[in-house]
Coordinates of C-alpha atoms in Angstrom, one line a residue:
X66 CA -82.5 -117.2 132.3
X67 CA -81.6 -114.2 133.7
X68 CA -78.1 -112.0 131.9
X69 CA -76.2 -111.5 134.8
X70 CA -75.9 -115.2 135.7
X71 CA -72.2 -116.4 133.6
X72 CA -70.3 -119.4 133.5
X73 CA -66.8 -120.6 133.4
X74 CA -66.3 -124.1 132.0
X75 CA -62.3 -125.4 133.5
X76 CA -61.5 -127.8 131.1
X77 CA -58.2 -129.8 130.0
X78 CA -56.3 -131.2 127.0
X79 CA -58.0 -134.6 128.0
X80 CA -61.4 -132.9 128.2
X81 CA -63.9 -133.8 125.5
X82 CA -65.6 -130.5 125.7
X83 CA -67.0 -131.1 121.9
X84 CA -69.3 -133.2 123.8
X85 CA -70.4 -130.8 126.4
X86 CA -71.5 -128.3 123.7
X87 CA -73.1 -131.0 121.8
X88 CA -75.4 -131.7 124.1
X89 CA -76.1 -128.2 125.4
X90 CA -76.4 -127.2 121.8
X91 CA -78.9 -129.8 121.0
X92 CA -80.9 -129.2 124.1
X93 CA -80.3 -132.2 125.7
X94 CA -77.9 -130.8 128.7
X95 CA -78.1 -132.2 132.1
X96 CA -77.7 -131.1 135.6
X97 CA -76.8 -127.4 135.8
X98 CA -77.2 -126.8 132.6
X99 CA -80.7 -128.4 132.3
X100 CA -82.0 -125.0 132.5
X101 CA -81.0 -123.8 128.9
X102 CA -82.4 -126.6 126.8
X103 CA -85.3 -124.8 125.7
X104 CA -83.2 -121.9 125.0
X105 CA -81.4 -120.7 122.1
X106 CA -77.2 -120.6 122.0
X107 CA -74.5 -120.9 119.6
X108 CA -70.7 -121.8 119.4
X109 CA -68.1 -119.0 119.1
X110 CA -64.7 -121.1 118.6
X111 CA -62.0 -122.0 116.3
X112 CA -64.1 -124.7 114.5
X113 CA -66.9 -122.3 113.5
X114 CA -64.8 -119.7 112.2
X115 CA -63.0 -122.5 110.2
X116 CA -66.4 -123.7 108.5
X117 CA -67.8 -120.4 108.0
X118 CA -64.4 -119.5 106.2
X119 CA -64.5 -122.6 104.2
X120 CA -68.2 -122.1 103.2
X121 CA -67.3 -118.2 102.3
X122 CA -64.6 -119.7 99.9
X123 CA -66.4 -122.3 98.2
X124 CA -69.9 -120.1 97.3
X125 CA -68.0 -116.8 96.7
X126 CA -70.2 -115.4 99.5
X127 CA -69.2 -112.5 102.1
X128 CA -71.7 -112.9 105.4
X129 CA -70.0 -112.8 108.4
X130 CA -68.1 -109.2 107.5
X131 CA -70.2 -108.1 104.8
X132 CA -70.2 -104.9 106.6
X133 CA -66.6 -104.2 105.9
X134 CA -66.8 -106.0 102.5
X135 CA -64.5 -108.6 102.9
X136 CA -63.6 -112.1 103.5
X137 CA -63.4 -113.5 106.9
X138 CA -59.8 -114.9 105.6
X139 CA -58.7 -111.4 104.5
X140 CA -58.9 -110.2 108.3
X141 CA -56.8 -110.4 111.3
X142 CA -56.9 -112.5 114.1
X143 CA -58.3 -109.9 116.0
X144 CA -60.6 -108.9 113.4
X145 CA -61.9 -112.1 112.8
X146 CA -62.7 -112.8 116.3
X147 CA -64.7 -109.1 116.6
X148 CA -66.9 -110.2 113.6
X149 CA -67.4 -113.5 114.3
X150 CA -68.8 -112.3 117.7
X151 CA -71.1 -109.7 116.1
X152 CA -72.1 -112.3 113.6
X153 CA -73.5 -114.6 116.1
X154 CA -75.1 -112.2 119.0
X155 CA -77.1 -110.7 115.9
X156 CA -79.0 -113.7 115.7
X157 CA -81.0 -113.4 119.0
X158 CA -79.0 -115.7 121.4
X159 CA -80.3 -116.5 125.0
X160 CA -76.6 -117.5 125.3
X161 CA -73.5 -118.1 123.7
X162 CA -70.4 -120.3 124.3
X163 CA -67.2 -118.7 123.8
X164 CA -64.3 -121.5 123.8
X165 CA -60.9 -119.9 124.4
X166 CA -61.6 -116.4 123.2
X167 CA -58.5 -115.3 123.5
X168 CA -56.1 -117.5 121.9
X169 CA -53.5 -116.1 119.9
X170 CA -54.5 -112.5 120.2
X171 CA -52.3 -109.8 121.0
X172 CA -53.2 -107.5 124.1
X173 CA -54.6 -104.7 122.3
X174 CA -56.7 -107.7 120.3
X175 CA -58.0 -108.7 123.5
X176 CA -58.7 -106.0 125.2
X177 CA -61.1 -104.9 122.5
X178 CA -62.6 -108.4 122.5
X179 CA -62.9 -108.0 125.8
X180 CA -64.7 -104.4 125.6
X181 CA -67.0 -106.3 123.3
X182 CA -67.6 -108.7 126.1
X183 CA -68.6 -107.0 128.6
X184 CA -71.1 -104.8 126.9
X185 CA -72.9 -107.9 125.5
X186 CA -72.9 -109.2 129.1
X187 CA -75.8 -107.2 130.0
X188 CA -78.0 -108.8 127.8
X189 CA -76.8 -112.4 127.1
X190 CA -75.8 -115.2 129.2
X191 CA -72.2 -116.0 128.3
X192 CA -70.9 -119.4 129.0
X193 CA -67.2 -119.5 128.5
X194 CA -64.9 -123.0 128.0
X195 CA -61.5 -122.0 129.5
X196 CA -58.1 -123.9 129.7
X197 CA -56.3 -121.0 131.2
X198 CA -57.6 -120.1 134.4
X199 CA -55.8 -116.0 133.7
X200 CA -58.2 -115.9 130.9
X201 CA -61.1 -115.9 132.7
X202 CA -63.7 -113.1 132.2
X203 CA -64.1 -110.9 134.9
X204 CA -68.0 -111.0 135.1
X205 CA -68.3 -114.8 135.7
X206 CA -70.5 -115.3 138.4
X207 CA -70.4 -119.6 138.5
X208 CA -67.9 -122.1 137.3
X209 CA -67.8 -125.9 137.0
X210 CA -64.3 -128.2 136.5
X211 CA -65.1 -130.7 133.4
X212 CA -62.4 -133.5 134.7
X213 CA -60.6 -135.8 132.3
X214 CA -63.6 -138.4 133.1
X215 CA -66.3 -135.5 131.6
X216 CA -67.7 -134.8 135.1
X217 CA -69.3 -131.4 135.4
X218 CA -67.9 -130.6 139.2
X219 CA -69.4 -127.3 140.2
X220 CA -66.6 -124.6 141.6
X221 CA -67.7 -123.6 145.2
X222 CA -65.1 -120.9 145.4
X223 CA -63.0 -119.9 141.8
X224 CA -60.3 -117.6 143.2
X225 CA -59.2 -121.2 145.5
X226 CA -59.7 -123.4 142.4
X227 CA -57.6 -120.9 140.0
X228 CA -54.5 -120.8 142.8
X229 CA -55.0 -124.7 142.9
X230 CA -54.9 -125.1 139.6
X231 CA -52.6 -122.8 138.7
X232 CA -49.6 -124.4 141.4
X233 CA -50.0 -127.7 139.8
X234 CA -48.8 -126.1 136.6
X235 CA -45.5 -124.8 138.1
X236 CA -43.5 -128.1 136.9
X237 CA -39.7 -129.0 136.7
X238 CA -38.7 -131.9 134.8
X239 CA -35.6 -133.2 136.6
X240 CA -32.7 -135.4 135.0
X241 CA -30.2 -133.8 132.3
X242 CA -30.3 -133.3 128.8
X243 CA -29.2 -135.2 127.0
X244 CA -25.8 -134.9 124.9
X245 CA -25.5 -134.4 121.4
X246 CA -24.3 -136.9 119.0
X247 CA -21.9 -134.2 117.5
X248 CA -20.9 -130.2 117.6
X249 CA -22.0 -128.2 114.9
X250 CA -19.1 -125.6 113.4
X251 CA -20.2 -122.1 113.9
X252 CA -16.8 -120.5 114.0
X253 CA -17.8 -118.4 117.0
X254 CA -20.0 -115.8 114.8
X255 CA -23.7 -115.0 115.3
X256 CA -26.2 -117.5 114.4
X257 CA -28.5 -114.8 112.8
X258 CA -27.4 -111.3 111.7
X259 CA -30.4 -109.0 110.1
X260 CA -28.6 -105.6 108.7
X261 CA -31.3 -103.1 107.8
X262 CA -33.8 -105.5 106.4
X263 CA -36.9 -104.5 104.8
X264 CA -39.2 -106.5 103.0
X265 CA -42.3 -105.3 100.7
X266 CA -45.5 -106.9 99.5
X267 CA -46.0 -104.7 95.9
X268 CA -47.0 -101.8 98.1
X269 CA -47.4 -102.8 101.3
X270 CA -44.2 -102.2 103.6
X271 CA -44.3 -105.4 106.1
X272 CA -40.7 -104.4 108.2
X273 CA -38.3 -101.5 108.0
X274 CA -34.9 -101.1 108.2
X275 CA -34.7 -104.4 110.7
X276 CA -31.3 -104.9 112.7
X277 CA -31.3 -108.0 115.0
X278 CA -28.4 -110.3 116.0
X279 CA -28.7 -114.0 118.0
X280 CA -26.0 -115.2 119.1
X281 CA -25.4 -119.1 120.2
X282 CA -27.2 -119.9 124.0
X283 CA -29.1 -117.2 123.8
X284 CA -32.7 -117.3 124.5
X285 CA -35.1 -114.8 123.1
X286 CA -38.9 -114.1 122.7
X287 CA -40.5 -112.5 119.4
X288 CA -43.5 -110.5 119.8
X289 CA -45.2 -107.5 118.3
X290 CA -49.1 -107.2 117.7
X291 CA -51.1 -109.8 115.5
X292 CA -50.1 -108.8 111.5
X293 CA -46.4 -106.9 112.6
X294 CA -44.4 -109.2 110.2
X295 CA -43.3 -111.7 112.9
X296 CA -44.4 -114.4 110.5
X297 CA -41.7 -112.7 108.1
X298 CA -39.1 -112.8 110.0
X299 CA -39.6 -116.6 110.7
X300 CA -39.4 -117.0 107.3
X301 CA -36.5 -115.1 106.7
X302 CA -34.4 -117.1 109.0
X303 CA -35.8 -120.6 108.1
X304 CA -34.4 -119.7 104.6
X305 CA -38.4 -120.2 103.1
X306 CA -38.8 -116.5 102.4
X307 CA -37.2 -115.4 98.2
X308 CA -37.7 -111.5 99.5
X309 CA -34.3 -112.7 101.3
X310 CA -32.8 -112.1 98.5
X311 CA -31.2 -109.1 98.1
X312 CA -31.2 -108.3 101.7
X313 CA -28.0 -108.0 103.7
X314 CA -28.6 -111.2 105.9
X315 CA -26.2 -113.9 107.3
X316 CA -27.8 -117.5 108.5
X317 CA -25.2 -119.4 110.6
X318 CA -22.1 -118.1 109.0
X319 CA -22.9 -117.8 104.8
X320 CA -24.4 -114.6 103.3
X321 CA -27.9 -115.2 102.3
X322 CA -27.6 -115.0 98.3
X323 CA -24.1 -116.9 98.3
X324 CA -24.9 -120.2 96.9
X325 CA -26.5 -121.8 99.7
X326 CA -29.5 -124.6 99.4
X327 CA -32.6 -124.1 101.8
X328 CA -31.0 -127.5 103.5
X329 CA -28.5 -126.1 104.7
X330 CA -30.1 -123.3 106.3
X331 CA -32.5 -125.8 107.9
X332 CA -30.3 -128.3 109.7
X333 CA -29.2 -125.5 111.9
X334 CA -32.9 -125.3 113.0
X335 CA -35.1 -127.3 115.2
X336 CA -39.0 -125.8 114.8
X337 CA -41.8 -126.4 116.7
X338 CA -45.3 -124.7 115.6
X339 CA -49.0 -126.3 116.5
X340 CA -49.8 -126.6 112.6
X341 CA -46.9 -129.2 112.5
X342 CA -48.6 -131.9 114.6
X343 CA -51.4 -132.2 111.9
X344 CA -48.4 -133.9 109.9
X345 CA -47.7 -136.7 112.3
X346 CA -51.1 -137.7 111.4
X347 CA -49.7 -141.8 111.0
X348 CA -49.8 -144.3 113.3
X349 CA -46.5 -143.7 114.4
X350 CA -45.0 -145.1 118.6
X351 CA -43.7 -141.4 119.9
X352 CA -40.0 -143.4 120.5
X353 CA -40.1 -143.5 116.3
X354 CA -41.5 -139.8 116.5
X355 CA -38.5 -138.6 118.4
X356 CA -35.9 -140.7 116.7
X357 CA -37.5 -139.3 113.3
X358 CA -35.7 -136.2 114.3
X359 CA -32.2 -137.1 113.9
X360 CA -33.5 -137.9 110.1
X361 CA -35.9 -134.5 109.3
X362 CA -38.3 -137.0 108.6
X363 CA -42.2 -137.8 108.8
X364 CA -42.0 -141.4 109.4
X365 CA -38.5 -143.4 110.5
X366 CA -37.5 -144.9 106.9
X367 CA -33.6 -145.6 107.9
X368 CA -32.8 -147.5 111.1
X369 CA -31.3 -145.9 113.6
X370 CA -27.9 -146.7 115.1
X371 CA -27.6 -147.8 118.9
X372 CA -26.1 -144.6 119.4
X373 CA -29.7 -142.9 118.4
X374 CA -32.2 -145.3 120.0
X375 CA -30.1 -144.8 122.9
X376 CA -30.2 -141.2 123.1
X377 CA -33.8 -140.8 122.2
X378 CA -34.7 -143.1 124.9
X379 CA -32.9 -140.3 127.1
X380 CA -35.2 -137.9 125.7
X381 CA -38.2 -139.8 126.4
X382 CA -36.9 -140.8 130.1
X383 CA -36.4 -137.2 130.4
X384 CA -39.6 -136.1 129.7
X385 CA -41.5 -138.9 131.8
X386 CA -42.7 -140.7 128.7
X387 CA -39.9 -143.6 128.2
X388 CA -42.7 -146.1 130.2
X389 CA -44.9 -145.4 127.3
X390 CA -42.5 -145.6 124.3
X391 CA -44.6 -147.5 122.4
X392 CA -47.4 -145.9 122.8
X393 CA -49.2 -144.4 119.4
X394 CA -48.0 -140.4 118.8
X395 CA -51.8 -139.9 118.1
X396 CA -53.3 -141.4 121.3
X397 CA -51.5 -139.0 123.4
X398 CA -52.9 -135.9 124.8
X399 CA -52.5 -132.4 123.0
X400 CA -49.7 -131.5 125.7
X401 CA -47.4 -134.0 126.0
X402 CA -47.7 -134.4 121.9
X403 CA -45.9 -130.9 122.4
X404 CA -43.3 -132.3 124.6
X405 CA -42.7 -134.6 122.0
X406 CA -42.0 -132.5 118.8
X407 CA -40.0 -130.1 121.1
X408 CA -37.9 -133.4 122.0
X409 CA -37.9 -134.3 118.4
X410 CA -36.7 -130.9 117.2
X411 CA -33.9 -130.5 119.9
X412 CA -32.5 -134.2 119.7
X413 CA -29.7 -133.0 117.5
X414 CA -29.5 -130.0 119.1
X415 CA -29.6 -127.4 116.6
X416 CA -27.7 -124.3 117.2
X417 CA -31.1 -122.9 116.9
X418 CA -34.5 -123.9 118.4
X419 CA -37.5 -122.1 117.3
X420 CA -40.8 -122.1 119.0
X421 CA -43.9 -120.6 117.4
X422 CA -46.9 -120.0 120.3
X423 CA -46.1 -124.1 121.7
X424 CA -48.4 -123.1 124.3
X425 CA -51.3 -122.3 122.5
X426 CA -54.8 -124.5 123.0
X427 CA -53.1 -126.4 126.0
X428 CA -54.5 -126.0 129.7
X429 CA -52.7 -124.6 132.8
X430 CA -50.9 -127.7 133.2
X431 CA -49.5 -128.9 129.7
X432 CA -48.0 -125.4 129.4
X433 CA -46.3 -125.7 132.3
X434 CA -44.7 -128.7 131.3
X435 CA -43.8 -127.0 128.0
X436 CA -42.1 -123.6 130.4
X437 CA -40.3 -125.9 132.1
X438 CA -38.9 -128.0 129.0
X439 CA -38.0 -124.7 127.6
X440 CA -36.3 -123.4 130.5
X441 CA -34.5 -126.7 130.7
X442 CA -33.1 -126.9 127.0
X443 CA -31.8 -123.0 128.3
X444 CA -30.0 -123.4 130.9
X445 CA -28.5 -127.1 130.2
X446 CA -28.1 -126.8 126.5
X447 CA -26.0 -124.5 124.0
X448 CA -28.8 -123.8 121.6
X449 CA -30.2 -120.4 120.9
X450 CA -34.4 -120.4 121.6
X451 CA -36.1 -118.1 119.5
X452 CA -39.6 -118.2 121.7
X453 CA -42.8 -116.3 119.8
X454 CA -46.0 -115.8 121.4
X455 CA -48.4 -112.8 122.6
X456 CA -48.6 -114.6 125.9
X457 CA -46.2 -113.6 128.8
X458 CA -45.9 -117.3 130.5
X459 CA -45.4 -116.9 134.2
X460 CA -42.1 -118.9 134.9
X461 CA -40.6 -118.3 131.1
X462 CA -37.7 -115.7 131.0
X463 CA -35.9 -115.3 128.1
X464 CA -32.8 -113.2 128.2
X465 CA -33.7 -110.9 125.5
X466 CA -37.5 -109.9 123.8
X467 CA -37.0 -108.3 120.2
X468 CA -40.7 -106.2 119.6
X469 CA -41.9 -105.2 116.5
X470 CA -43.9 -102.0 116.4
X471 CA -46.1 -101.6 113.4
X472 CA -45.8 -98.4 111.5
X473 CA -47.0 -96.5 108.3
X474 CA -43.7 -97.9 106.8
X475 CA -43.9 -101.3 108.0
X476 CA -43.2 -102.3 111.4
X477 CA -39.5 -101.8 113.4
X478 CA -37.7 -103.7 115.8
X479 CA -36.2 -103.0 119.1
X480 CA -34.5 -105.0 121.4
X481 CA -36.1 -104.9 125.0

């Protein structure tokens, strides 16, 4: 197979692209792909990098970064991503598959990746799974759409099939949100209020002299390269950080340090993150998931007034689901699970809504259903939206970005 020839693989969240590389893999591809059964390929993607981890752990064993002595866990994003690459092409690939490369890097983490790329390009066939048509690499010569039905559907002309696809991600959801059952008491002060906040590992300086104020309705986005403290500052607000302590913060009116429980930090927050869904893991109907939210809980244990079922049937009307109320949380697709916990976490609406990368590992179309939530809860709603992600979504604009630049001293903050 000659290098230069490279493939982009369009797939969704209903996709079952495990499948596709399965059988390509095992040599027992079809159609288009016939060609590289009797050749040799492996799998650069999340899943590998979490076995190879796992088997590090267990036998005490560096291999993929032996070079830089360390574990794979130890590294960044980025950095795991650059040796995981290396690992692989030194094993004398015909071709590799490379399945979402770029998630949840930050642009100077990609741009090296990318570098990386492109040099290898010359003497491997790449084959890359994609969900988000901006990511594709810019040496791709062919691409096929794998449908929801796992038909491979070769792509005549990709700049027409990207613009396709790409339109039918600019959604609106139309109705109204919802209304609260009742008003939380702020007092009219900020929601958040960081005064010169710096926070230390023994002697590693994470964030310096940090000064950052939300106030209620406001909508901001969080972002700063991959290992900046972002993390941190999550923490810090959601009250689950101790370095807190002794730090001139205020949490929705009370002094951090002046006798307040974790709770009561927490039901001023609604959070969404893509770890959380591995905690909905029961067989719960996704009306139950989003009434669950007026209780905090995993699992509806107290029976919900009229009031409640009524509102959450709102929610789910609101977000084209109420048809399928009964359906199983765990039989839905990866996107509209998202819709669903965002729903969940803003039923009560919490004076503040945080969002950790909700857009990550969904396709052009589920994300667009997530911008368009987002932008919804904004304009219609009187919670503050604390967005964080590397990626700039087209449609999303919050009405303030806070950066954090890292630094010898740990990383700063400045308001964009």
């Amino acid at each position: 197979m000659h290098p230069a020839s490279h493939h982009a693989i369009f797939t969704t969240d209903k996709t079952n692209k495990n499948l596709f590389t399965k059988q390509l893999l095992a040599g027992k591809a079809t159609g288009a792909f016939a060609a590289f059964n009797s050749l040799k390929g492996l799998l650069f993607s999340k899943v590998t990098m979490d076995e190879l981890i796992d088997e590090e752990l267990r036998h005490e064993h560096l291999e993929v970064a032996k070079a830089e002595n360390r574990l794979l866990q130890s590294l960044s994003d980025g950095e795991q991503k650059k040796a995981l690459l290396n690992y692989l092409l030194a094993q004398r690939l015909d071709y590799i598959i490379l399945d979402n490369p770029f998630d949840n890097l930050d642009k100077a983490s990609v741009a090296s990746l990318l570098e990386l790329l492109q040099q290898e390009a010359a003497k491997i066939t790449i084959i890359q799974l994609i969900n988000r048509s901006r990511d594709i690499l810019p040496f791709i010569t062919h691409a096929h759409n794998l449908d929801d039905s796992n038909h491979l559907v070769e792509v005549d002309d990709i700049d027409h099939f990207i613009k396709q696809r790409t339109q039918k991600s600019r959604y609106v959801f139309n109705g109204v949100i919802p209304p609260p059952m009742h008003y939380y008491d702020l007092s009219g002060g900020p929601l958040v209020l960081f005064n010169n906040v710096n926070i230390k590992y023994e002697d590693r300086a994470i964030v310096r002299n940090i000064c950052w104020t939300i106030h209620p309705g406001e909508s901001w986005q969080l972002i700063g390269p991959n290992g900046s403290g972002k993390t941190t500052l999550l923490s810090l607000i959601t009250g689950d950080n101790p370095k807190a302590y002794g730090q001139d913060i205020t949490l929705f009116g009370r002094k951090k340090g002046s006798g307040e429980a974790v709770w009561d930090i927490k039901k001023h927050i609604g959070y969404f993150t893509p770890t959380i869904t591995s905690l909905f893991s029961r067989y719960d109907s996704i009306d139950k998931m989003v009434m669950g939210g007026f209780f905090d809980s995993i699992g509806l244990y107290i029976k919900p007034s009229d009031m409640q079922q009524k509102i959450a049937s709102q929610w789910l009307d609101l977000i084209e689901l109420l048809p399928l109320k009964t359906t199983l949380f765990h039989k839905l697709s990866l996107g509209r699970q998202r819709i669903i916990l965002i729903a969940r976490a803003m039923i009560k609406h919490p004076p503040l809504l945080i969002l950790d990368e909700p857009t990550s590992g969904l396709d052009d179309y589920n994300a667009g259903l997530v911008v368009s939530l987002i932008n919804k809860i904004a304009a219609e709603s009187n919670t503050a939206i604390l967005y964080v992600s590397h990626r700039t979504e087209e449609g999303l604009h919050p009405d303030l970005i806070f950066e954090l630049t890292p630094g010898e001293n740990g990383s700063t903050g400045t308001v964009l």
